[in-house]
C-alpha cells in the first residue's frame, strides 16, 4: 500500500495513503479530542471538536474528515487550536444540564473529560437553558435524555450502519434538535440497541438495566469472551461484590469491532435460573473427593463401555485435559452435541450477517479440533454402551436414556435429574481459559465472578487424571497452553 509522509506538530510521521488525519495522529501517539468521530462509523464531522490547523489552508479543518496528503504540515496544539476547543466546549455546554452528580455516564463521559482537559472555564451564559424531554423511553431497554444530548449523531449512524434498522434520526433544528424514533416505534426489536448506549459520548442514552445501579468507578472490569454464540465477541464484564452489573463490547477489529448483540449482553446480566449445584451420588450430596474417587474408579473399570460426550461450553484447556483422560483410559466412544440451540420463542436472532451466528455455543470449533474423531451424538448407538459421561447441558434424552449417567454441567436439565453421578460445573464468567471461535481464532478470557457451590472443571479433570494414575499435562491454564 502506498504511504505518505507528513509532519504533525513538527514530528514526521508516515502512514498509509488515505488515512484520516485523526487516525494518523492517534496511531503516532497524538490524541485529538472528538465527540462525533468513531473509528468504526462513517465520519460526519459535525461536532468540530477535532479541528486542527493545516499550513497553506486559511481555515481550521476537521481532522476526522481530512485524509492525509504527502508533505502536509499539521498543528494540533497551537494557541488558536486551544481557543477553538474552548469555544466549542462552551457552546456545547450552553444548554447542557450539568447534572454530572446524578448521571450514569459520570466517570467515563467524554464531555466531562474534555472539559477538564481543554477548558475548565466558567460559563458566560446567564440566560435560561432550553428545556427538553428528560425521560424519552426508547422501549423497554433504553431511556433518552434530550437535555444531555449533544446531537453528535453516533447513535443515528449505529442504527444506519451497524444494525441497519434506521430506527433513529435527528429532528428539529439548532438548539431545539434532538434524537427521535418514528412515532410509536421502539428500539426493542433492534438486536444491537445497547450499542447506542455504549457509544454515546455523554449520558444522553442510558440502559435501563444499569441506570442508577452503580457508579462506574466502583466497577471492576474483566476482559472476557461472550459465550452466547460461536462469534466470540470480546467483552468487558464489569462487576462489584461478585455481581455482574454491566457487560460492554471490547474492541477487536478481527472479531466484533466495537459491537456486541443485546442477547449476548443479557446472557450475562440475567442470571440463569436452573443452575446446578454440589456433588451428588444417587441424588445425595457427597464430599468432592469421594465423588472424584468413585467416578475415576468407574471410568477406569468401564472405559470400553463408556460414551464420552464433550461440551461446547468447555474451554480449550479443559478439553485438553479431557482428551488426556480419554486417551489414557482408552475410551473409544467420543461424541459432541449442541449444548444450546436457537429457540424461536426466546426472541433471539437465529443468525445475521453482522455478528450473530447460528451455532449458539462458544467453543464447538475447540471441541472438533481437540476431538477430531468425535461423532455427533445423534449418531450414537445406545446399545454399544452401558455408561455415559455427559459434559454440559443439552444432550438429547432419547440418545442416552437407560445408561448409567455421570453428568458434569453448570445447568440442571432433564439429563442432570436422571444422572447417578452429578457434579456442578461453572459458566464462562466463573472460570479462566480460552475459546476458539467459528473462524478458528483462539481467545483467552478471565474469571469475572466466583461460583457458588460448583466446581472448576479444570481442577476436576486434573484430580481424576491423578486418581487413575496419569500425570496431567498441566495444572493451570498457562501450563496447559504451553504443553499443547
mmCIF file of C-alpha atoms in Angstrom, residues 296 300 324-325 328-329 462-472:
data_model
loop_
_atom_site.group_PDB
_atom_site.id
_atom_site.type_symbol
_atom_site.label_atom_id
_atom_site.label_comp_id
_atom_site.label_asym_id
_atom_site.label_seq_id
_atom_site.Cartn_x
_atom_site.Cartn_y
_atom_site.Cartn_z
ATOM 1 C CA UNK A 296 -12.364 -42.271 38.448
ATOM 2 C CA UNK A 300 -11.240 -46.908 34.726
ATOM 3 C CA UNK A 324 -5.663 -36.822 28.006
ATOM 4 C CA UNK A 325 -8.097 -38.672 30.300
ATOM 5 C CA UNK A 328 -5.264 -42.681 28.994
ATOM 6 C CA UNK A 329 -8.336 -44.803 29.764
ATOM 7 C CA UNK A 462 -6.683 -32.866 36.978
ATOM 8 C CA UNK A 463 -7.956 -34.736 40.055
ATOM 9 C CA UNK A 464 -9.440 -37.591 38.014
ATOM 10 C CA UNK A 465 -6.233 -37.929 35.989
ATOM 11 C CA UNK A 466 -4.188 -38.212 39.163
ATOM 12 C CA UNK A 467 -6.691 -40.704 40.579
ATOM 13 C CA UNK A 468 -6.306 -43.008 37.558
ATOM 14 C CA UNK A 469 -2.506 -42.784 37.707
ATOM 15 C CA UNK A 470 -1.834 -40.230 34.957
ATOM 16 C CA UNK A 471 0.297 -37.104 35.261
ATOM 17 C CA UNK A 472 -1.771 -34.132 33.991
#
